[in-house]
JSON list of C-alpha atoms in Angstrom, two decimals:
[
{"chain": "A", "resi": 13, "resn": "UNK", "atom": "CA", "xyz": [12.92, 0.67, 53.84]},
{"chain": "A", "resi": 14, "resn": "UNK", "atom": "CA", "xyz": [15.78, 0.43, 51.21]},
{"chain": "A", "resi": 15, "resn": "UNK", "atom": "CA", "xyz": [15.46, -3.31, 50.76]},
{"chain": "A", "resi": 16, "resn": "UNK", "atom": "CA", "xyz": [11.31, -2.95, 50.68]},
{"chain": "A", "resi": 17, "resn": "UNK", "atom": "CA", "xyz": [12.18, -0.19, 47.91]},
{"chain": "A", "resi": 18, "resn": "UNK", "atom": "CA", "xyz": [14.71, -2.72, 45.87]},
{"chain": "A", "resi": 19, "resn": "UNK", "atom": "CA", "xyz": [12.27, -5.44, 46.33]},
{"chain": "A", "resi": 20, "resn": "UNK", "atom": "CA", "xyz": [9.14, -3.40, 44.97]},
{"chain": "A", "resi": 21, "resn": "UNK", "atom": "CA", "xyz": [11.71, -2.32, 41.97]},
{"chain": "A", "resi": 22, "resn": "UNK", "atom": "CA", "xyz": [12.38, -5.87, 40.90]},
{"chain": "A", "resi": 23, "resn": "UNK", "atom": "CA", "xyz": [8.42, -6.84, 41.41]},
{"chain": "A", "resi": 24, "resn": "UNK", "atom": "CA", "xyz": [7.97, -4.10, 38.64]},
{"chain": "A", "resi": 25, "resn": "UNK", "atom": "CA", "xyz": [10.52, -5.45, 36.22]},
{"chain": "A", "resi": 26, "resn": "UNK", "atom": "CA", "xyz": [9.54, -8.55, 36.51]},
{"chain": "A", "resi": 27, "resn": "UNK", "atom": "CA", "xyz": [5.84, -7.43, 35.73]},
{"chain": "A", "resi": 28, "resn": "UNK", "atom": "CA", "xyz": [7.48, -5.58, 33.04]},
{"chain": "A", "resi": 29, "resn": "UNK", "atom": "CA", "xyz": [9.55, -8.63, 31.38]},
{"chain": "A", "resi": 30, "resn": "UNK", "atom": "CA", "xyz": [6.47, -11.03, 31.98]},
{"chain": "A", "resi": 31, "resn": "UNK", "atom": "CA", "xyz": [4.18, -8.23, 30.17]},
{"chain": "A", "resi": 32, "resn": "UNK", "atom": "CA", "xyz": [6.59, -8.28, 27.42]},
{"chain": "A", "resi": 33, "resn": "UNK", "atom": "CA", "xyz": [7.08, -11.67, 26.67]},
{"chain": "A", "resi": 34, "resn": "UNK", "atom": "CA", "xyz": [3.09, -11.87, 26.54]},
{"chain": "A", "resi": 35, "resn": "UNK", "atom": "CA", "xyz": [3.34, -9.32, 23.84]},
{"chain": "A", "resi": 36, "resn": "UNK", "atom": "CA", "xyz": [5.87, -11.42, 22.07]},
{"chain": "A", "resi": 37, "resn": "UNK", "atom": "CA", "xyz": [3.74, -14.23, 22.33]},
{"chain": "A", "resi": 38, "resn": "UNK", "atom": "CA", "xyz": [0.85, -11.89, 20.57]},
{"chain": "A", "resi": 39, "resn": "UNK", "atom": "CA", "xyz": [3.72, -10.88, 17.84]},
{"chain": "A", "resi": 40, "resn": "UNK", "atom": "CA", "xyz": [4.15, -14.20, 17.12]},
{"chain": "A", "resi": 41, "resn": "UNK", "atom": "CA", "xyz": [0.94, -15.60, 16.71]},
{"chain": "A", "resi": 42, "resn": "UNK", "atom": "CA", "xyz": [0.24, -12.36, 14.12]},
{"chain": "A", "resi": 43, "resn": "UNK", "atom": "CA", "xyz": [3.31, -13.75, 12.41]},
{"chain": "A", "resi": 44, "resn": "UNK", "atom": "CA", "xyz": [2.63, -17.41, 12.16]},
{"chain": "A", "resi": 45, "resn": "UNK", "atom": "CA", "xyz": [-0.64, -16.31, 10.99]},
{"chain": "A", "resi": 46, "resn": "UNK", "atom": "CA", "xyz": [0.56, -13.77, 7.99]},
{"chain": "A", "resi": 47, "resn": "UNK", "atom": "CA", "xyz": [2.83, -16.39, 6.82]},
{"chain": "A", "resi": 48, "resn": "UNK", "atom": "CA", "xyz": [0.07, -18.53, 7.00]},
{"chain": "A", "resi": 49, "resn": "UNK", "atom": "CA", "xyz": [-1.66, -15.75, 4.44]},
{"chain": "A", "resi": 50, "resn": "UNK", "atom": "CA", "xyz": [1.51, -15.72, 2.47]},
{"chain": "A", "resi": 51, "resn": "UNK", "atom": "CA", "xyz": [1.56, -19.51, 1.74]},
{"chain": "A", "resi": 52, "resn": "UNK", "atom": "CA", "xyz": [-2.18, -19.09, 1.32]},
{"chain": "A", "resi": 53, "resn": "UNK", "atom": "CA", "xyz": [-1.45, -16.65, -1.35]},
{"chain": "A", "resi": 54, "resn": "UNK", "atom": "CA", "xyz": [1.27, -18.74, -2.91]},
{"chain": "A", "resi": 55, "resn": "UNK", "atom": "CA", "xyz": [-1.58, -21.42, -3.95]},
{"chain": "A", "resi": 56, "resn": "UNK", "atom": "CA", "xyz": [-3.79, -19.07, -5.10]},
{"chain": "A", "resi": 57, "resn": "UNK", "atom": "CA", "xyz": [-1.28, -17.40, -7.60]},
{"chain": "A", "resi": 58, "resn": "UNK", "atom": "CA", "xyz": [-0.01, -20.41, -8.62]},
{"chain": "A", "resi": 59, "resn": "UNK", "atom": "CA", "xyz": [-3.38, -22.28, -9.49]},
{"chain": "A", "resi": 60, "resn": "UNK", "atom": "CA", "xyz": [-3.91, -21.02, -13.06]},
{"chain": "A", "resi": 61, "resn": "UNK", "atom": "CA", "xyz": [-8.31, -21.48, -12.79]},
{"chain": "A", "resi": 62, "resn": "UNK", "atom": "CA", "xyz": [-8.20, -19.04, -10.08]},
{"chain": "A", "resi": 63, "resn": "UNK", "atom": "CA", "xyz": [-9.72, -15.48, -10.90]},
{"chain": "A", "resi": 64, "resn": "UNK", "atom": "CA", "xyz": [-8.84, -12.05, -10.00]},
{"chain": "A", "resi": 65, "resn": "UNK", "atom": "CA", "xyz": [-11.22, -11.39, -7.13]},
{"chain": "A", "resi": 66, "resn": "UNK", "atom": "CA", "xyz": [-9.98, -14.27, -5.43]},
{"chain": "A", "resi": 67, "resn": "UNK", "atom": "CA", "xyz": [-6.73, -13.36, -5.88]},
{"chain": "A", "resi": 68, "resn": "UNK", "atom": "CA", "xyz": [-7.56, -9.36, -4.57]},
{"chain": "A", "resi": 69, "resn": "UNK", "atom": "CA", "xyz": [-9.10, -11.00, -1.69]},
{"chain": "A", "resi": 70, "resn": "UNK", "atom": "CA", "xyz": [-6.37, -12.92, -0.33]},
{"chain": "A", "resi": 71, "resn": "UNK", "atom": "CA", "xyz": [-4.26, -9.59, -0.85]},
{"chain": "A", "resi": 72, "resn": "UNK", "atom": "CA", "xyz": [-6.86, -7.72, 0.97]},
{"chain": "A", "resi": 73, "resn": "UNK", "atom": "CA", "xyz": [-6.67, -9.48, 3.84]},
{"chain": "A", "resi": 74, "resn": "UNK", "atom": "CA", "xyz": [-3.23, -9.66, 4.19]},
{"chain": "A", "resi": 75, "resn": "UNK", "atom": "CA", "xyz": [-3.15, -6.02, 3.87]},
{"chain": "A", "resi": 76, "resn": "UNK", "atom": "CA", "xyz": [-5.76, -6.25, 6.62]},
{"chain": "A", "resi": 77, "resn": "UNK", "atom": "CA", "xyz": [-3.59, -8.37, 8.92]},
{"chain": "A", "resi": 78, "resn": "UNK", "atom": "CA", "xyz": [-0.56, -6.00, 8.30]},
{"chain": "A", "resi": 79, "resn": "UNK", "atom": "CA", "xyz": [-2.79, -3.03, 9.55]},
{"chain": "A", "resi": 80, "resn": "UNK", "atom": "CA", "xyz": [-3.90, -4.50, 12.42]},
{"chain": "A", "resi": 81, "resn": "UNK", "atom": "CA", "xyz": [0.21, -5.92, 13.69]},
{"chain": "A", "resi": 82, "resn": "UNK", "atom": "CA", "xyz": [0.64, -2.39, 13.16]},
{"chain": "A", "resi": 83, "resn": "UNK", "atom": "CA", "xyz": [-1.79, -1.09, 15.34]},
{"chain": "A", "resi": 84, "resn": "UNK", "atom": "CA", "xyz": [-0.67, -4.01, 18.02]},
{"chain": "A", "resi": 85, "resn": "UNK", "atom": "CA", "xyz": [2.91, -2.80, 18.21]},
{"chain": "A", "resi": 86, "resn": "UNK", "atom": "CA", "xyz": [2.35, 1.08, 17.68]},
{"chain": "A", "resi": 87, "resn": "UNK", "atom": "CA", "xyz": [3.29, 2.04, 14.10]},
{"chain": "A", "resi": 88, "resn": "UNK", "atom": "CA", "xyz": [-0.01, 2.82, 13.41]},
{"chain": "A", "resi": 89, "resn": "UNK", "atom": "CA", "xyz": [-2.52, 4.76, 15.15]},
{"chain": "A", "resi": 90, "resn": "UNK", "atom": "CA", "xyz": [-6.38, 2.60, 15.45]},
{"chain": "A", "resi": 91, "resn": "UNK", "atom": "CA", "xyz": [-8.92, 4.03, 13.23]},
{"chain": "A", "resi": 92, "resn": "UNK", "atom": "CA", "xyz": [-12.40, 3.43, 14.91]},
{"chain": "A", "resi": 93, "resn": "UNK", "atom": "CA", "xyz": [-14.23, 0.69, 12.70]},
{"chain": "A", "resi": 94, "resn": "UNK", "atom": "CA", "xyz": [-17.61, 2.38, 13.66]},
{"chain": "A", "resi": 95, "resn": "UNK", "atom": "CA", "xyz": [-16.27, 5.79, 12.06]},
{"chain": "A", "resi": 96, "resn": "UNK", "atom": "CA", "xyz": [-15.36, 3.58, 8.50]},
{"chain": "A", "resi": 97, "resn": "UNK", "atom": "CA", "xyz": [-18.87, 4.25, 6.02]},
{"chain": "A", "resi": 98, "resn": "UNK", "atom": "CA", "xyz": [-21.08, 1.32, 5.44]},
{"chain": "A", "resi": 99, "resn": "UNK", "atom": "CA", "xyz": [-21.46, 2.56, 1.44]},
{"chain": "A", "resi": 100, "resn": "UNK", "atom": "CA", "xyz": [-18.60, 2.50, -0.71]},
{"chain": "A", "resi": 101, "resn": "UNK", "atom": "CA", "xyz": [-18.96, 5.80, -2.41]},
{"chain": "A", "resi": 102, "resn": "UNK", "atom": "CA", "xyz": [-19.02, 7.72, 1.02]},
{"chain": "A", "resi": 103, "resn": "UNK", "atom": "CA", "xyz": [-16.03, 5.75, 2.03]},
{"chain": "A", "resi": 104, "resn": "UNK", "atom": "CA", "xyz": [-14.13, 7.03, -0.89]},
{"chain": "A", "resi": 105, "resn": "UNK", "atom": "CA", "xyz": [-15.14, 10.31, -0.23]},
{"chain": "A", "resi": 106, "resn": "UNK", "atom": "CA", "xyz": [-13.74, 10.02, 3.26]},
{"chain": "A", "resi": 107, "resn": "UNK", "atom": "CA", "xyz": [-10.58, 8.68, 2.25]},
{"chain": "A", "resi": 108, "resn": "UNK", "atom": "CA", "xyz": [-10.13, 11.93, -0.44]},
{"chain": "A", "resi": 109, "resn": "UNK", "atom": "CA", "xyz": [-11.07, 13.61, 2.28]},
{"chain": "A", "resi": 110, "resn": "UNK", "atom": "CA", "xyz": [-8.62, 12.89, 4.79]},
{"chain": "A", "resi": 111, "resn": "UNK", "atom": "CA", "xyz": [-6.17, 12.40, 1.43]},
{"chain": "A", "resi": 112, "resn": "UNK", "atom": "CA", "xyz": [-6.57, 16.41, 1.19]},
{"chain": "A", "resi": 113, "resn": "UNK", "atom": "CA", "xyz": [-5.93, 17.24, 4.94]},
{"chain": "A", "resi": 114, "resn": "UNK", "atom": "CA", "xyz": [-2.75, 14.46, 5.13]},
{"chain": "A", "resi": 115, "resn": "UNK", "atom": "CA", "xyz": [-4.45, 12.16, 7.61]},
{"chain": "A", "resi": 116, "resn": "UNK", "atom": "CA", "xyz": [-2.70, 9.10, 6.04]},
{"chain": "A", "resi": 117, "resn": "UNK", "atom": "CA", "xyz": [-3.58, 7.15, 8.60]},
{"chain": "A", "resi": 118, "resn": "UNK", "atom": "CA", "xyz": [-7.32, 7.66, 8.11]},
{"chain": "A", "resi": 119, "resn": "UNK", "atom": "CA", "xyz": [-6.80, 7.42, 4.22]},
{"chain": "A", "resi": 120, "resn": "UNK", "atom": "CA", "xyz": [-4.91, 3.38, 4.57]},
{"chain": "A", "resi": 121, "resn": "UNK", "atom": "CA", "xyz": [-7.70, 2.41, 7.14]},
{"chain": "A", "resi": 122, "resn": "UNK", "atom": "CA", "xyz": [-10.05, 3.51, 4.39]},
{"chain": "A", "resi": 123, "resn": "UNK", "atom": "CA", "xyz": [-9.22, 2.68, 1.62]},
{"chain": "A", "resi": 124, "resn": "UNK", "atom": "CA", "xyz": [-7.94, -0.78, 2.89]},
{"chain": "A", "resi": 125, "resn": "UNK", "atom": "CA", "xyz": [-11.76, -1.20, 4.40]},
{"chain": "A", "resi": 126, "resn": "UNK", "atom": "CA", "xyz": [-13.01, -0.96, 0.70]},
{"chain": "A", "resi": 127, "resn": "UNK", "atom": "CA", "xyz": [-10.31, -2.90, -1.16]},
{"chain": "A", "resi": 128, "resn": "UNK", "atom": "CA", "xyz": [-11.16, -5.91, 1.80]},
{"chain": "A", "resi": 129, "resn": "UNK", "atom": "CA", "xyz": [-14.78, -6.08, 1.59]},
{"chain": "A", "resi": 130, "resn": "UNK", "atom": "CA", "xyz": [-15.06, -5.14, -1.48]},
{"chain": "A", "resi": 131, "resn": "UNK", "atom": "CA", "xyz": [-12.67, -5.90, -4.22]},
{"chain": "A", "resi": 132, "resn": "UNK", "atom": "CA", "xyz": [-14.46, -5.47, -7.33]},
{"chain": "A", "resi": 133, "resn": "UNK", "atom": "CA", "xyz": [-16.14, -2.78, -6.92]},
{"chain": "A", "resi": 134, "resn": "UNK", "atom": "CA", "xyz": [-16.20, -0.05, -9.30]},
{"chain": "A", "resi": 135, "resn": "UNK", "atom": "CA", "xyz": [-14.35, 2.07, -6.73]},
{"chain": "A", "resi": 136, "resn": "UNK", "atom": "CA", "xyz": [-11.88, -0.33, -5.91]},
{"chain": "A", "resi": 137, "resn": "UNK", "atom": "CA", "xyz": [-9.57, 0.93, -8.28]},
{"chain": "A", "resi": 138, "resn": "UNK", "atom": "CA", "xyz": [-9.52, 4.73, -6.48]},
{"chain": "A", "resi": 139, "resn": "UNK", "atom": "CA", "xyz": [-8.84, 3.11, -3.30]},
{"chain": "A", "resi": 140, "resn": "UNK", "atom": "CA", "xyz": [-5.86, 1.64, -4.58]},
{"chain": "A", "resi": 141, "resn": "UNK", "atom": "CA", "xyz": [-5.00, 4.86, -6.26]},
{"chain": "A", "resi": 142, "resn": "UNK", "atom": "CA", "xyz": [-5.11, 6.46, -3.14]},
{"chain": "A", "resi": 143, "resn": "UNK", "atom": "CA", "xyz": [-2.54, 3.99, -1.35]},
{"chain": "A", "resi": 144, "resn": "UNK", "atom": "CA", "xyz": [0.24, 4.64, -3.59]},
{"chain": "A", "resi": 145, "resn": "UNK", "atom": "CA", "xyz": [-0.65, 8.43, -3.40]},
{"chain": "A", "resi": 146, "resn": "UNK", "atom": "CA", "xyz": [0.02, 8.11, 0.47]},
{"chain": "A", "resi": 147, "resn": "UNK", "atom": "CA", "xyz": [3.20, 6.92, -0.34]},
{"chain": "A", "resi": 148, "resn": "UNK", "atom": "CA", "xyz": [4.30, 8.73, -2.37]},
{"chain": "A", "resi": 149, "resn": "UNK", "atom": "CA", "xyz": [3.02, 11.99, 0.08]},
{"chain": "A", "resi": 150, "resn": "UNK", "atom": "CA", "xyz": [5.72, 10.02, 2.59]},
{"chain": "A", "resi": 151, "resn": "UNK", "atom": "CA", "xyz": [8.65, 9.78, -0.44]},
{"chain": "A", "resi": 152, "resn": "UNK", "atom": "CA", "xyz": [8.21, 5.58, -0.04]},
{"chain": "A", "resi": 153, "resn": "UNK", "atom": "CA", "xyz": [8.71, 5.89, -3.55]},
{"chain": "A", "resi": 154, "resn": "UNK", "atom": "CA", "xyz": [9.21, 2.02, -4.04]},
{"chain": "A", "resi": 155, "resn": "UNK", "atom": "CA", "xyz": [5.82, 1.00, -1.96]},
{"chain": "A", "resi": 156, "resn": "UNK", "atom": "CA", "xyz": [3.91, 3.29, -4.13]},
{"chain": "A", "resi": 157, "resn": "UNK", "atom": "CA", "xyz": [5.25, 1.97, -7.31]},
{"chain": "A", "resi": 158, "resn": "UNK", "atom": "CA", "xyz": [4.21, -1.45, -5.88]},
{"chain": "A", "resi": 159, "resn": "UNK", "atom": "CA", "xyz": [0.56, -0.27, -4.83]},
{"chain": "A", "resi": 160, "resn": "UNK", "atom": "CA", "xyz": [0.25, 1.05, -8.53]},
{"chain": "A", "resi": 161, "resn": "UNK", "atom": "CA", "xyz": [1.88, -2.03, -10.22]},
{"chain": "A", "resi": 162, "resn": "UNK", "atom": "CA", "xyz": [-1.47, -3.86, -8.54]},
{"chain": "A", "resi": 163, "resn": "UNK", "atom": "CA", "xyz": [-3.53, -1.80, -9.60]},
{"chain": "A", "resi": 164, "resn": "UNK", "atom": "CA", "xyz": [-2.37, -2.13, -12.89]},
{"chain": "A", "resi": 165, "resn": "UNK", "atom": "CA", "xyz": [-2.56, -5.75, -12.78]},
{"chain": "A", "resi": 166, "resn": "UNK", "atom": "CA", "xyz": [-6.05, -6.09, -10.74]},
{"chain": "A", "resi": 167, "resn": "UNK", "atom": "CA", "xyz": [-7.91, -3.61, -12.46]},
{"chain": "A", "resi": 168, "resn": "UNK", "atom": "CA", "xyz": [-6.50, -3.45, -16.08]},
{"chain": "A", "resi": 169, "resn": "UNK", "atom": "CA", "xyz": [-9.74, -1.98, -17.90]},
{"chain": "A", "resi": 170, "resn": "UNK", "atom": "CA", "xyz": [-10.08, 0.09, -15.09]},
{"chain": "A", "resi": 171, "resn": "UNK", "atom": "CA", "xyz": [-10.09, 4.18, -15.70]},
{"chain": "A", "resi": 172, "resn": "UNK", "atom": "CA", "xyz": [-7.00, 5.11, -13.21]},
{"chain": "A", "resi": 173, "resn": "UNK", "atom": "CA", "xyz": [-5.01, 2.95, -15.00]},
{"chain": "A", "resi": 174, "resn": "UNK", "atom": "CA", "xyz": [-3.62, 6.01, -17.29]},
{"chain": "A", "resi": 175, "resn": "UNK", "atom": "CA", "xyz": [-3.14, 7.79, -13.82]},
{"chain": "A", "resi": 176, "resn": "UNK", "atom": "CA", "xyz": [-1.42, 5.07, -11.84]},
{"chain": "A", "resi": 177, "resn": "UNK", "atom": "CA", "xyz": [1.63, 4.62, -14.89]},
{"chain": "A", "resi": 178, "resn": "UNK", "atom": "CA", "xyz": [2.12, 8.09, -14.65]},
{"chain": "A", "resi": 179, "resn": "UNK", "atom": "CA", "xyz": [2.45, 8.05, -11.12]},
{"chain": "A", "resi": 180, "resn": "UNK", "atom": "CA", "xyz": [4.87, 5.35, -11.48]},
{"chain": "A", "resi": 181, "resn": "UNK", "atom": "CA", "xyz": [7.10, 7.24, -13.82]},
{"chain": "A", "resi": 182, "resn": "UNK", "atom": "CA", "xyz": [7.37, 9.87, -11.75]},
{"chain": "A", "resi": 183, "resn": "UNK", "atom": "CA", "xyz": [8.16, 7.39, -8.57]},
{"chain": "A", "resi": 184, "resn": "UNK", "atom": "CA", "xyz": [10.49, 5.99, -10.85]},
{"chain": "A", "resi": 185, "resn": "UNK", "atom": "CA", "xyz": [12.67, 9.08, -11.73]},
{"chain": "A", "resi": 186, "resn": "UNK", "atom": "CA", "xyz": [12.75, 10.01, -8.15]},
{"chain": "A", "resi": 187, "resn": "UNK", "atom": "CA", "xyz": [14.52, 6.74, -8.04]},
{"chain": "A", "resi": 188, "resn": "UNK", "atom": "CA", "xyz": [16.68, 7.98, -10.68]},
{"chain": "A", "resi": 189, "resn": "UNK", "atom": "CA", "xyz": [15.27, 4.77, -12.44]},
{"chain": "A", "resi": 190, "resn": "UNK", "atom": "CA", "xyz": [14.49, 6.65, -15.97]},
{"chain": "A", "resi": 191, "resn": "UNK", "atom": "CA", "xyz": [14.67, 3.94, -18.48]},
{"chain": "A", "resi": 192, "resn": "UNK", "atom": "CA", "xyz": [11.67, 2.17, -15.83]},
{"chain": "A", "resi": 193, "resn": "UNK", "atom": "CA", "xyz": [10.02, 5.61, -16.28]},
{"chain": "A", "resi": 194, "resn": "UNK", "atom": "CA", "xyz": [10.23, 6.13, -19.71]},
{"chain": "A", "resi": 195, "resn": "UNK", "atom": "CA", "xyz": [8.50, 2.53, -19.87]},
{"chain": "A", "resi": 196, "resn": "UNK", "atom": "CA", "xyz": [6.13, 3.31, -18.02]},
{"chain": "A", "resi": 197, "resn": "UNK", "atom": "CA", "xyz": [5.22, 6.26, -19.76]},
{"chain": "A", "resi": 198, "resn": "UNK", "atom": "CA", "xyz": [5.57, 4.88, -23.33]},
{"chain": "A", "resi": 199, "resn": "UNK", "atom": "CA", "xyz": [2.51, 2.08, -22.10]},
{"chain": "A", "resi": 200, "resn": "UNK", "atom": "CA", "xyz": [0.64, 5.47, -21.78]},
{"chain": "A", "resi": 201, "resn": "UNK", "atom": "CA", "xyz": [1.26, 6.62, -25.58]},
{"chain": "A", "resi": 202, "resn": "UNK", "atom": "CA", "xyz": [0.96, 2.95, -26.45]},
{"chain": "A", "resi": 203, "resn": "UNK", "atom": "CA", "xyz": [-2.24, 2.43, -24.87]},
{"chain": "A", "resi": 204, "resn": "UNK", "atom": "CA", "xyz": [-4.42, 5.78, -24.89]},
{"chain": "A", "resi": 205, "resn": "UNK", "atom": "CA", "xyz": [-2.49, 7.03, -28.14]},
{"chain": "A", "resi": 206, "resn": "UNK", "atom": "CA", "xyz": [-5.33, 9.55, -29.18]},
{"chain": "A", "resi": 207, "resn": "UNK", "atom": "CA", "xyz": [-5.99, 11.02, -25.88]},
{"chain": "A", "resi": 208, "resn": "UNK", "atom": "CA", "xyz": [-4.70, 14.12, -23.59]},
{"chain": "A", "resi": 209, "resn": "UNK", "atom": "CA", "xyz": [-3.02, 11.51, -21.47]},
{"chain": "A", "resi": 210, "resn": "UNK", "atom": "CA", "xyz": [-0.96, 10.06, -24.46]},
{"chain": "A", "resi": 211, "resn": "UNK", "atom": "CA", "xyz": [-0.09, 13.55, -24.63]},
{"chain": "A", "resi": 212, "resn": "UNK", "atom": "CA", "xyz": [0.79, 14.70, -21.49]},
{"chain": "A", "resi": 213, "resn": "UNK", "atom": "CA", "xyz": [3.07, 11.62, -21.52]},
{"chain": "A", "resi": 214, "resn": "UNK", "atom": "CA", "xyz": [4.97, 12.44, -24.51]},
{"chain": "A", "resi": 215, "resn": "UNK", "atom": "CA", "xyz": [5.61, 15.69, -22.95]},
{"chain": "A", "resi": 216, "resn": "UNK", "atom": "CA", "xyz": [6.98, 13.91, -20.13]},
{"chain": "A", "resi": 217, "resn": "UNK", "atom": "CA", "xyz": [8.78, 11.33, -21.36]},
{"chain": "A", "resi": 218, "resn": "UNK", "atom": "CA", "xyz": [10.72, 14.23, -23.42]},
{"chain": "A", "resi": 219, "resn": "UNK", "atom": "CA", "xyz": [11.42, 15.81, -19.99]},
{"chain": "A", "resi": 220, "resn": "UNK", "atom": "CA", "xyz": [13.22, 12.57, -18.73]},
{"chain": "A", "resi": 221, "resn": "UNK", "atom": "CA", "xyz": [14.84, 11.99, -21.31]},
{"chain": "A", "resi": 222, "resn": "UNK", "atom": "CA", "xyz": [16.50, 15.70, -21.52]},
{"chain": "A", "resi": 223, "resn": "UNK", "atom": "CA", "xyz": [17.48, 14.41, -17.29]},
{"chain": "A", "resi": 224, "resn": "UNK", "atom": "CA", "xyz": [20.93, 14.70, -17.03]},
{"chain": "A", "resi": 225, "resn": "UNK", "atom": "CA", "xyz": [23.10, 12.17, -16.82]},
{"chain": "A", "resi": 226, "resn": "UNK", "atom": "CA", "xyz": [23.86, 12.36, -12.74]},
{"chain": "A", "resi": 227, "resn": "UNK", "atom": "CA", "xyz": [20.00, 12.25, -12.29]},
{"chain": "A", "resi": 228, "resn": "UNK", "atom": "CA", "xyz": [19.57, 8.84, -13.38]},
{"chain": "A", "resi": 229, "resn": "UNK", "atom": "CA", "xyz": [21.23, 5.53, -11.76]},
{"chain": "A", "resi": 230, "resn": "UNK", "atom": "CA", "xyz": [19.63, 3.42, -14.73]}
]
């Protein structure tokens, strides 16, 4: 009975080991096939005739394949495609939504959904908005600075625009990074000099500059 009992032990790890290395196999494929996007990505940046949707698209769906490796191995929970709205403005409505009640989850699956299928959409801007909020909710200060920075670059007429280089100031001075932030917030007053915004940044940019010294690293 012992040896039947050892026997039916090692039948199990062996099931378990051979069930792994098919989900390394899986890993790996995902892998080959985001540095495959990468490269992909690579050309596209570095053809100068290219355009900015194109450009947003290959982004998208790298974000895409990210999401989905991260639903493979765990990290992140699946959303159900079905429950993801067809139209774009109940999407977004969704994602604020689940934004308000901290389902972060729910608010990436969304607002990825809209920035893949549709890039330049009026409301494409929001969506990316609402990534670098979710980061920030999490204290990833430096991935939200990054999801602003694009949206900054992608959508540069684009109304959040104001919004997204004040969020990155304040990113920034949790980072104790307050010459970035007062940068940031000087493209405000630069940009939107006659506005409540240009305001509200002066006001802030006198509040980081008043930090003290220990609160900044640069």
């Amino acid at each position: 009975a012992t040896l039947i009992a050892d026997l039916e032990r090692v039948r199990n790890q062996l099931g378990s080991v051979a069930d792994m290395a098919n989900r390394m196999e899986g890993f790996d494929r995902d892998i080959r096939a985001l540095r495959g996007s990468v490269d992909e990505l690579r050309q596209t940046l570095g053809d100068v005739g290219e355009n900015r949707s194109q450009r947003s698209a290959v982004l998208s769906r790298i974000e895409e394949r990210v999401l989905q490796l991260e639903r493979r191995t765990g990290l992140a929970p699946a959303v159900d495609p079905a429950s993801i709205p067809a139209d774009n403005a109940a999407l977004m409505a969704d994602a604020n939504r689940a934004m308000d009640a901290r389902d972060l989850v729910r608010v990436r699956a969304l607002a990825t959904a809209l920035l893949s299928r549709a890039p330049q959409d009026a409301l494409a801007d929001d969506a990316r908005m609402l990534l670098g909020r979710a980061s920030m909710t999490e204290s990833r200060w430096a991935t939200a600075i990054q999801e602003f920075r694009r949206l900054v670059a992608d959508y540069p007429q684009g109304d959040k625009v104001p919004d997204a280089l004040a969020e990155m100031a304040e990113c920034f001075v949790r980072l104790g990074w307050c010459a970035e932030a007062q940068r940031s917030l000087r493209r405000i007053i630069d940009r939107y000099a006659s506005s409540p915004r240009a305001a509200a940044a002066r006001t802030r940019s006198d509040e980081v500059r008043r930090l003290p010294r220990s609160a900044c690293t640069q």
